Coordinates of C-alpha atoms in Angstrom, one line a residue:
X1295 CA 38.4 -169.9 58.5
X1296 CA 36.1 -167.1 57.5
X1297 CA 36.0 -168.2 53.9
X1298 CA 34.5 -171.5 55.0
X1299 CA 31.8 -169.6 56.8
X1300 CA 30.7 -167.9 53.5
X1301 CA 29.7 -171.3 52.0
X1302 CA 26.7 -171.8 54.2
X1303 CA 25.9 -168.0 54.2
X1304 CA 22.1 -167.8 54.1
X1305 CA 20.6 -165.0 52.0
X1306 CA 17.0 -165.8 53.0
X1307 CA 17.2 -166.4 56.7
X1308 CA 20.2 -164.5 58.0
X1309 CA 21.7 -165.6 61.3
X1310 CA 24.2 -163.7 63.6
X1311 CA 27.2 -164.3 61.2
X1312 CA 25.2 -163.0 58.2
X1313 CA 24.1 -159.9 60.1
X1314 CA 27.7 -159.2 61.3
X1315 CA 29.2 -159.7 57.8
X1316 CA 26.5 -157.5 56.2
X1317 CA 27.4 -154.8 58.7
X1318 CA 31.1 -155.1 57.8
X1319 CA 30.2 -155.0 54.1
X1320 CA 28.2 -151.8 54.5
X1321 CA 30.6 -150.1 57.0
X1322 CA 33.7 -150.7 54.9
X1323 CA 32.2 -150.8 51.4
X1324 CA 33.6 -154.3 50.7
X1325 CA 32.4 -157.7 49.7
X1326 CA 33.4 -161.1 51.0
X1327 CA 36.8 -161.8 52.6
X1328 CA 39.0 -161.5 49.5
X1329 CA 36.4 -160.2 47.1
X1330 CA 32.9 -161.0 45.7
X1331 CA 34.2 -164.3 44.1
X1332 CA 34.3 -165.7 47.7
X1333 CA 30.5 -166.3 47.3
X1334 CA 30.8 -168.4 44.2
X1335 CA 30.8 -171.6 46.3
X1336 CA 27.7 -170.5 48.2
X1337 CA 24.5 -172.5 47.5
X1338 CA 22.3 -169.4 47.7
X1339 CA 24.6 -167.7 45.1
X1340 CA 23.8 -170.5 42.7
X1341 CA 20.1 -170.9 43.6
X1342 CA 19.4 -167.2 43.2
X1343 CA 21.1 -166.8 39.8
X1344 CA 24.6 -165.7 40.8
X1345 CA 23.4 -162.9 43.1
X1346 CA 25.5 -161.6 45.9
X1347 CA 24.2 -160.5 49.3
X1348 CA 22.6 -157.1 49.0
X1349 CA 25.1 -155.7 51.5
X1350 CA 27.8 -156.1 48.8
X1351 CA 26.3 -153.3 46.7
X1352 CA 25.7 -149.6 47.2
X1353 CA 23.0 -149.6 44.6
X1354 CA 20.7 -152.5 43.9
X1355 CA 19.2 -153.1 40.4
X1356 CA 15.6 -154.3 41.0
X1357 CA 16.6 -155.4 44.5
X1358 CA 19.4 -157.6 43.1
X1359 CA 23.2 -157.3 43.7
X1360 CA 25.1 -158.6 40.7
X1361 CA 28.9 -159.0 40.7
X1362 CA 29.3 -156.3 38.2
X1363 CA 27.7 -153.8 40.5
X1364 CA 29.3 -155.0 43.7
X1365 CA 32.2 -153.7 45.8
X1366 CA 35.3 -155.0 44.1
X1367 CA 37.6 -155.2 47.2
X1368 CA 37.4 -157.9 49.9
X1369 CA 36.9 -156.9 53.5
X1370 CA 40.2 -158.3 54.7
X1371 CA 42.3 -156.0 52.6
X1372 CA 40.2 -152.9 53.6
X1373 CA 40.1 -153.7 57.3
X1374 CA 43.8 -154.5 57.3
X1375 CA 44.6 -151.0 55.8
X1376 CA 42.2 -149.4 58.3
X1377 CA 44.0 -151.1 61.2
X1378 CA 47.4 -150.2 59.9
X1379 CA 46.4 -146.5 59.5
X1380 CA 44.9 -146.1 62.9
X1381 CA 47.5 -148.2 64.7
X1382 CA 50.1 -145.7 63.7
X1383 CA 47.9 -142.9 65.2
X1384 CA 47.4 -144.8 68.4
X1385 CA 51.2 -145.5 68.7
X1386 CA 51.9 -141.8 68.1
X1387 CA 49.4 -140.7 70.7
X1388 CA 51.0 -143.2 73.2
X1389 CA 54.5 -141.9 72.5
X1390 CA 53.2 -138.3 73.0
X1391 CA 51.7 -139.1 76.3
X1392 CA 54.8 -140.9 77.4
X1393 CA 56.9 -137.9 76.5
X1394 CA 54.6 -135.6 78.5
X1395 CA 54.9 -137.9 81.5
X1396 CA 58.7 -137.9 81.2
X1397 CA 58.7 -134.1 81.1
X1398 CA 56.4 -133.9 84.1
X1399 CA 58.7 -136.3 86.0
X1400 CA 61.8 -134.3 85.2
X1401 CA 60.0 -131.1 86.3
X1402 CA 58.9 -132.8 89.6
X1403 CA 62.5 -133.8 90.3
X1404 CA 63.7 -130.3 89.6
X1405 CA 61.1 -128.8 92.0
X1406 CA 62.1 -131.3 94.7
X1407 CA 65.8 -130.5 94.3
X1408 CA 65.1 -126.8 94.4
X1409 CA 62.9 -127.2 97.5
X1410 CA 65.8 -129.2 99.2
X1411 CA 68.2 -126.4 98.3
X1412 CA 65.9 -123.7 99.8
X1413 CA 65.5 -125.8 103.0
X1414 CA 69.3 -125.8 103.5
X1415 CA 69.4 -122.0 103.1
X1416 CA 67.4 -121.4 106.3

């Protein structure tokens, strides 16, 4: 799971996972999966004196991100809310497009029937 990936999270030499998670932290103003306490099992958290990754804070105090200054919410909760909000919008747009297509189909049938009636007239 993602929480297990936080345990080996390397503060000093970030790899691809660390870069991606830092981007998510900054983009959504969150920290960890469920919150900043997710980093308590991390070796670097303990080695560096209970510091969180700098991406967990908006403002660093002397270049350090402490839990008191970190984003309180975890990224899972924020991203889940974001997806729910925009999924409704996407579904609404899809329904709107489907209704427009249905109206266009009905109008096309009406035009074809009207054309057939005109052809019988001549």
